[in-house]
Amino acid sequence: MNPLLQHLVEITGHRDHARLEISVISALHQLGNVKEVRALEVVTIGEETFVRPKAWINDGALQSIEDPQHAEIPRLPLLAYPALAACIADKSAGREERSASGEYELWLPVWLQEKVVACLEIRNDQAFGQDTLNVIHGIFHVYRNYQSLLDYSERDALTGLFNRKTFDAEFSRPGHSPNTPGAHAATDEDSPRHWLAVVDIDHFKQVNDRFGHLYGDEVLILMANLLRASFRAQDRIFRFGGEEFVILLRSATLATARQIFNRFRQTVEHHDFPQVGRVTVSLGFVSTHEGSAVEILGHADQALYYAKEHGRNQVCHYHELISTGQLKKQTQDHAEVELF
């Protein structure tokens, strides 16, 4: 098969962004004969825009922020990327320039609904020839169009967070499986493992009734921004509908998970929501080390509603509630369970 066609088959054969980006930068590196390629994530939180690399090629090796060793790479303000900032300010489809170090740079932002959500950064020691630019732009257009299709099917239209359909697929991926071999017992508090949390906005119906659904929608959008800012790149955040969100927190001890979830709760409590004022959330969480997806969701849901029934604006751990007798285990027929 023609190498270009083979790469296009690889690019369009994936159903998640991480693999899509790795395929794209691999294709650009090989077919475009360029020195360095990076796929950048562009996120707007409140009034500020931040940028972070998601996938790149380093010394010929593919790297991704999905890898644990790169998980702590921070988001930097957009101003740290002046060429990309200029693209966004000019609403430009791309920008080519020479850096202070003498490298030739090509910046290709991905626009979705008049907002930049990603960017490809391509560097080379020599100026980009026309044939090279034609290949690069062709691959970029396939990437942009396919990413748009993935966003449409995977993300919630209002908040831009992943939707329930994506959660089902994500939870079944290796590393999220609740019955991963070697998983640690729920009582081993010092062992890092994965956690699932269900978040609910307290008294959200009153927000809609008092201020109207437009302000209610704004609260949901701002809540999504706070969630993005509070969790790491390898974590996953979903909107299940209404005012309910789900978080998959990867590789953390119980103490760290509790700290992270409480820090998010406090961030929300101290945030000033325009017109609405103060808003709080309740959160229930559980380890994903055992049980089916339905059982794990059900346990987190039980912890959440315990939090809501006992004062709201708090974080509750399911296994702790069970061990202290504050909550009793409920056995349910999986076929009859309907969450949220």
Coordinates of C-alpha atoms in Angstrom, one line a residue:
M1 CA 0.0 0.0 0.0
N2 CA 1.1 3.6 -0.7
P3 CA 2.8 4.9 2.5
L4 CA 0.5 8.0 2.6
L5 CA -2.6 5.8 2.3
Q6 CA -1.3 3.5 4.9
H7 CA -0.9 6.4 7.4
L8 CA -4.4 7.7 6.5
V9 CA -5.8 4.2 7.3
E10 CA -4.0 4.3 10.6
I11 CA -5.2 7.8 11.5
T12 CA -8.9 7.1 10.8
G13 CA -8.8 3.6 12.4
H14 CA -8.8 5.0 15.9
R15 CA -11.7 5.9 18.1
D16 CA -10.0 8.1 20.8
H17 CA -8.0 11.3 20.7
A18 CA -4.8 9.9 22.2
R19 CA -4.2 7.3 19.6
L20 CA -5.3 9.7 16.9
E21 CA -2.7 12.3 17.8
I22 CA 0.1 9.7 18.0
S23 CA -0.8 8.4 14.5
V24 CA -0.9 11.9 13.1
I25 CA 2.5 13.0 14.5
S26 CA 4.0 9.7 13.4
A27 CA 2.7 10.3 9.9
L28 CA 3.9 13.9 9.8
H29 CA 7.3 12.9 11.1
Q30 CA 7.8 10.2 8.5
L31 CA 6.1 11.6 5.4
G32 CA 6.9 15.3 6.0
N33 CA 10.5 14.4 6.8
V34 CA 10.5 16.9 9.7
K35 CA 12.7 17.1 12.8
E36 CA 10.0 17.5 15.5
V37 CA 6.2 17.3 15.7
R38 CA 4.1 18.0 18.8
A39 CA 0.3 17.8 19.3
L40 CA -0.8 20.5 21.8
E41 CA -3.9 20.7 23.9
V42 CA -5.5 24.1 24.1
V43 CA -7.9 24.7 27.0
T44 CA -9.7 27.8 28.1
I45 CA -10.5 27.9 31.8
G46 CA -12.4 31.0 32.9
E47 CA -10.9 34.0 31.0
E48 CA -7.4 32.3 30.5
T49 CA -6.2 30.0 27.8
F50 CA -3.6 27.3 28.6
V51 CA -1.5 25.0 26.4
R52 CA 0.1 21.6 27.2
P53 CA 1.7 19.0 24.9
K54 CA -0.3 15.9 24.5
A55 CA 1.9 13.8 22.2
W56 CA 5.3 14.3 20.6
I57 CA 8.3 12.6 19.0
N58 CA 11.5 12.9 21.0
D59 CA 14.7 11.5 19.5
G60 CA 12.7 9.4 17.2
A61 CA 10.5 7.9 19.9
L62 CA 6.8 8.6 20.3
Q63 CA 5.9 10.1 23.7
S64 CA 2.5 10.9 25.2
I65 CA 1.1 12.7 28.2
E66 CA -0.8 9.4 28.8
D67 CA 2.5 7.9 29.9
P68 CA 2.8 8.1 33.7
Q69 CA 6.3 9.6 33.5
H70 CA 4.9 12.6 31.7
A71 CA 1.6 13.0 33.7
E72 CA 2.8 16.0 35.7
I73 CA 3.6 18.2 32.7
P74 CA 1.9 21.5 33.6
R75 CA -0.4 23.6 31.5
L76 CA 1.3 26.9 30.5
P77 CA -0.4 30.2 29.7
L78 CA -1.0 30.9 26.0
L79 CA 1.5 33.7 26.2
A80 CA 4.2 31.1 26.5
Y81 CA 3.4 30.2 22.9
P82 CA 3.5 33.6 21.1
A83 CA 3.2 32.2 17.6
L84 CA 0.1 30.2 18.6
A85 CA -1.3 33.3 20.5
A86 CA -0.8 35.3 17.3
C87 CA -2.7 32.6 15.3
I88 CA -5.6 32.8 17.7
A89 CA -5.7 36.6 17.8
D90 CA -5.7 36.8 14.0
K91 CA -8.1 33.8 13.7
S92 CA -5.5 32.4 11.3
A93 CA -5.4 28.9 9.8
G94 CA -1.7 28.6 10.4
R95 CA 1.6 30.4 10.9
E96 CA 5.1 29.8 9.6
E97 CA 8.1 31.5 11.0
R98 CA 11.8 31.1 12.0
S99 CA 12.6 30.9 15.7
A100 CA 15.4 32.7 17.5
S101 CA 17.4 29.4 17.5
G102 CA 17.2 29.3 13.7
E103 CA 14.6 26.5 13.4
Y104 CA 11.7 26.8 11.0
E105 CA 8.3 26.5 12.8
L106 CA 4.9 25.7 11.4
W107 CA 1.8 26.2 13.7
L108 CA -1.5 24.7 12.7
P109 CA -4.3 25.4 15.1
V110 CA -7.5 23.2 15.2
W111 CA -10.6 25.4 15.2
L112 CA -13.9 24.0 16.4
Q113 CA -16.9 26.4 16.7
E114 CA -14.7 29.5 16.5
K115 CA -12.4 28.2 19.3
V116 CA -9.0 26.6 19.1
V117 CA -9.0 23.2 20.9
A118 CA -5.6 21.9 19.7
C119 CA -2.6 22.7 17.6
L120 CA 0.1 20.9 15.7
E121 CA 3.6 22.4 16.2
I122 CA 6.1 21.2 13.5
R123 CA 9.8 22.1 13.5
N124 CA 12.6 21.6 11.0
D125 CA 16.2 22.7 10.5
Q126 CA 15.4 23.7 6.9
A127 CA 12.7 25.7 5.4
F128 CA 9.5 23.8 4.4
G129 CA 9.4 23.0 0.7
Q130 CA 6.1 23.2 -1.2
D131 CA 5.9 19.5 -1.5
T132 CA 6.4 19.0 2.2
L133 CA 3.8 21.7 3.0
N134 CA 1.3 20.0 0.7
V135 CA 1.8 16.7 2.6
I136 CA 1.6 18.4 6.0
H137 CA -1.6 20.3 5.2
G138 CA -3.2 17.2 3.7
I139 CA -2.6 15.1 6.8
F140 CA -3.6 18.1 9.0
H141 CA -6.9 18.5 7.3
V142 CA -7.7 14.7 7.8
Y143 CA -6.7 15.1 11.4
R144 CA -8.8 18.2 12.0
N145 CA -11.9 16.7 10.3
Y146 CA -11.6 13.4 12.1
Q147 CA -11.1 15.1 15.5
S148 CA -14.3 17.1 14.9
L149 CA -16.2 13.8 14.3
L150 CA -14.7 12.3 17.5
D151 CA -15.7 15.4 19.5
Y152 CA -19.2 15.2 18.1
S153 CA -19.7 11.6 19.2
E154 CA -17.6 11.6 22.4
R155 CA -18.3 14.9 24.1
D156 CA -21.2 16.6 25.8
A157 CA -22.4 19.5 23.6
L158 CA -22.8 22.0 26.4
T159 CA -19.7 21.5 28.5
G160 CA -17.3 19.9 26.1
L161 CA -16.6 17.1 28.7
F162 CA -16.7 13.5 27.7
N163 CA -20.2 11.9 27.7
R164 CA -21.6 8.7 29.1
K165 CA -20.9 6.8 25.9
T166 CA -17.2 7.6 26.2
F167 CA -17.2 6.6 29.8
D168 CA -18.4 3.1 28.9
A169 CA -15.5 2.8 26.4
E170 CA -12.9 4.4 28.7
F171 CA -13.8 2.2 31.7
S172 CA -13.2 -0.9 29.7
R173 CA -9.8 0.2 28.6
P174 CA -6.7 -1.6 30.1
G175 CA -5.6 0.1 33.3
H176 CA -9.2 1.1 34.1
S177 CA -10.5 -2.4 34.4
P178 CA -11.9 -2.9 37.9
N179 CA -10.5 -6.4 38.1
T180 CA -7.0 -5.7 36.9
P181 CA -4.7 -8.5 38.0
G182 CA -2.7 -7.5 41.1
A183 CA -5.2 -4.9 42.2
H184 CA -4.8 -3.9 45.8
A185 CA -7.3 -4.6 48.5
A186 CA -9.6 -1.8 49.5
T187 CA -8.0 -1.7 52.9
D188 CA -4.5 -1.1 51.6
E189 CA -4.5 2.7 52.0
D190 CA -0.9 3.2 51.0
S191 CA -1.2 1.5 47.6
P192 CA -2.0 3.7 44.5
R193 CA -5.0 2.6 42.5
H194 CA -7.8 4.1 40.4
W195 CA -10.9 5.8 41.9
L196 CA -14.3 6.7 40.6
A197 CA -16.2 9.7 41.9
V198 CA -19.7 11.0 41.3
V199 CA -20.2 14.7 41.7
D200 CA -23.5 16.5 42.0
I201 CA -24.2 20.2 42.2
D202 CA -26.1 21.0 45.4
H203 CA -29.5 22.6 45.0
F204 CA -29.0 23.0 41.3
K205 CA -32.8 23.0 40.7
Q206 CA -33.0 26.1 42.8
V207 CA -30.4 27.8 40.5
N208 CA -32.6 27.0 37.5
D209 CA -35.8 28.1 39.2
R210 CA -34.4 31.3 40.6
F211 CA -32.2 32.5 37.8
G212 CA -33.4 30.6 34.7
H213 CA -31.9 27.9 32.6
L214 CA -29.4 30.2 30.8
Y215 CA -27.6 30.9 34.1
G216 CA -28.0 27.2 35.0
D217 CA -26.2 26.3 31.8
E218 CA -23.5 28.9 32.6
V219 CA -23.0 27.2 36.0
L220 CA -22.5 23.9 34.3
I221 CA -20.0 25.3 31.9
L222 CA -18.0 27.0 34.7
M223 CA -18.2 23.8 36.7
A224 CA -16.7 21.9 33.7
N225 CA -13.9 24.5 33.6
L226 CA -13.2 24.0 37.3
L227 CA -13.1 20.2 36.9
R228 CA -10.6 20.6 34.0
A229 CA -8.4 22.8 36.1
S230 CA -8.5 20.5 39.2
F231 CA -7.5 17.2 37.7
R232 CA -4.5 15.8 35.8
A233 CA -4.1 15.0 32.1
Q234 CA -4.3 11.2 32.7
D235 CA -7.6 11.6 34.7
R236 CA -10.9 11.6 32.9
I237 CA -14.0 13.8 33.5
F238 CA -17.5 13.0 32.2
R239 CA -20.9 14.7 32.2
F240 CA -23.6 12.1 32.7
G241 CA -26.4 14.6 32.2
G242 CA -28.1 17.2 34.3
E243 CA -25.9 18.5 37.1
E244 CA -24.0 15.1 37.6
F245 CA -20.4 14.5 36.7
V246 CA -18.1 11.5 37.0
I247 CA -14.4 11.5 37.5
L248 CA -11.9 8.7 36.9
L249 CA -8.9 9.4 39.0
R250 CA -5.8 7.3 38.1
S251 CA -3.1 6.0 40.3
A252 CA -3.5 7.7 43.7
T253 CA -3.5 6.5 47.3
L254 CA -6.6 6.9 49.4
A255 CA -5.1 9.9 51.2
T256 CA -4.2 11.6 47.9
A257 CA -7.5 10.8 46.3
R258 CA -9.4 12.3 49.3
Q259 CA -7.1 15.4 49.2
I260 CA -7.7 15.9 45.5
F261 CA -11.4 15.5 45.7
N262 CA -11.6 17.8 48.7
R263 CA -9.5 20.4 47.0
F264 CA -11.9 20.4 44.1
R265 CA -14.8 20.8 46.5
Q266 CA -13.2 23.8 48.2
T267 CA -12.3 25.3 44.8
V268 CA -16.0 25.2 43.8
E269 CA -17.1 26.5 47.3
H270 CA -14.9 29.6 46.9
H271 CA -15.6 30.3 43.3
D272 CA -17.8 33.3 42.5
F273 CA -20.4 32.2 39.9
P274 CA -21.7 35.3 38.0
Q275 CA -25.2 36.4 39.1
V276 CA -25.7 33.1 41.0
G277 CA -22.9 33.7 43.6
R278 CA -21.8 30.7 45.7
V279 CA -22.4 27.1 44.6
T280 CA -21.3 23.9 46.4
V281 CA -20.9 20.2 45.3
S282 CA -21.3 16.9 47.0
L283 CA -19.0 14.0 46.0
G284 CA -19.0 10.2 46.6
F285 CA -16.0 8.1 45.6
V286 CA -14.9 4.5 45.6
S287 CA -11.9 2.4 44.4
T288 CA -12.4 0.7 41.1
H289 CA -10.4 -2.4 42.1
E290 CA -13.3 -4.8 42.2
G291 CA -16.8 -5.2 40.9
S292 CA -18.5 -4.5 37.6
A293 CA -18.9 -0.9 36.2
V294 CA -22.5 -0.9 37.4
E295 CA -21.5 -1.9 40.9
I296 CA -18.7 0.6 41.1
L297 CA -21.0 3.4 39.9
G298 CA -23.7 2.3 42.3
H299 CA -21.3 2.4 45.3
A300 CA -20.0 5.9 44.4
D301 CA -23.6 6.9 43.9
Q302 CA -24.5 5.6 47.4
A303 CA -21.7 7.6 48.9
L304 CA -22.8 10.7 47.0
Y305 CA -26.3 10.5 48.3
Y306 CA -25.1 9.9 51.8
A307 CA -23.1 13.2 51.5
K308 CA -26.2 15.0 50.2
E309 CA -28.5 13.6 52.9
H310 CA -26.0 14.6 55.7
G311 CA -25.3 18.2 55.0
R312 CA -24.1 18.5 51.4
N313 CA -20.8 20.2 50.4
Q314 CA -18.7 17.2 51.5
V315 CA -16.7 14.3 50.2
C316 CA -17.6 10.7 51.2
H317 CA -15.7 7.5 50.7
Y318 CA -17.9 4.5 50.2
H319 CA -15.7 1.9 51.9
E320 CA -15.2 4.1 54.9
L321 CA -18.9 4.6 55.2
I322 CA -19.4 0.8 55.1
S323 CA -16.6 0.0 57.6
T324 CA -18.0 2.6 60.1
G325 CA -21.5 1.3 59.8
Q326 CA -22.8 4.6 58.4
L327 CA -23.9 2.9 55.2
K328 CA -25.1 -0.6 54.6
K329 CA -24.2 -2.6 51.5
Q330 CA -27.0 -3.0 49.0
T331 CA -27.3 -6.0 46.7
Q332 CA -29.1 -5.3 43.5
D333 CA -29.9 -7.1 40.4
H334 CA -27.7 -5.6 37.7
A335 CA -30.4 -5.8 35.1
E336 CA -32.6 -3.6 37.3
V337 CA -30.1 -0.9 38.2
E338 CA -30.6 2.5 36.5
L339 CA -28.2 5.2 37.7
F340 CA -28.7 8.9 37.5

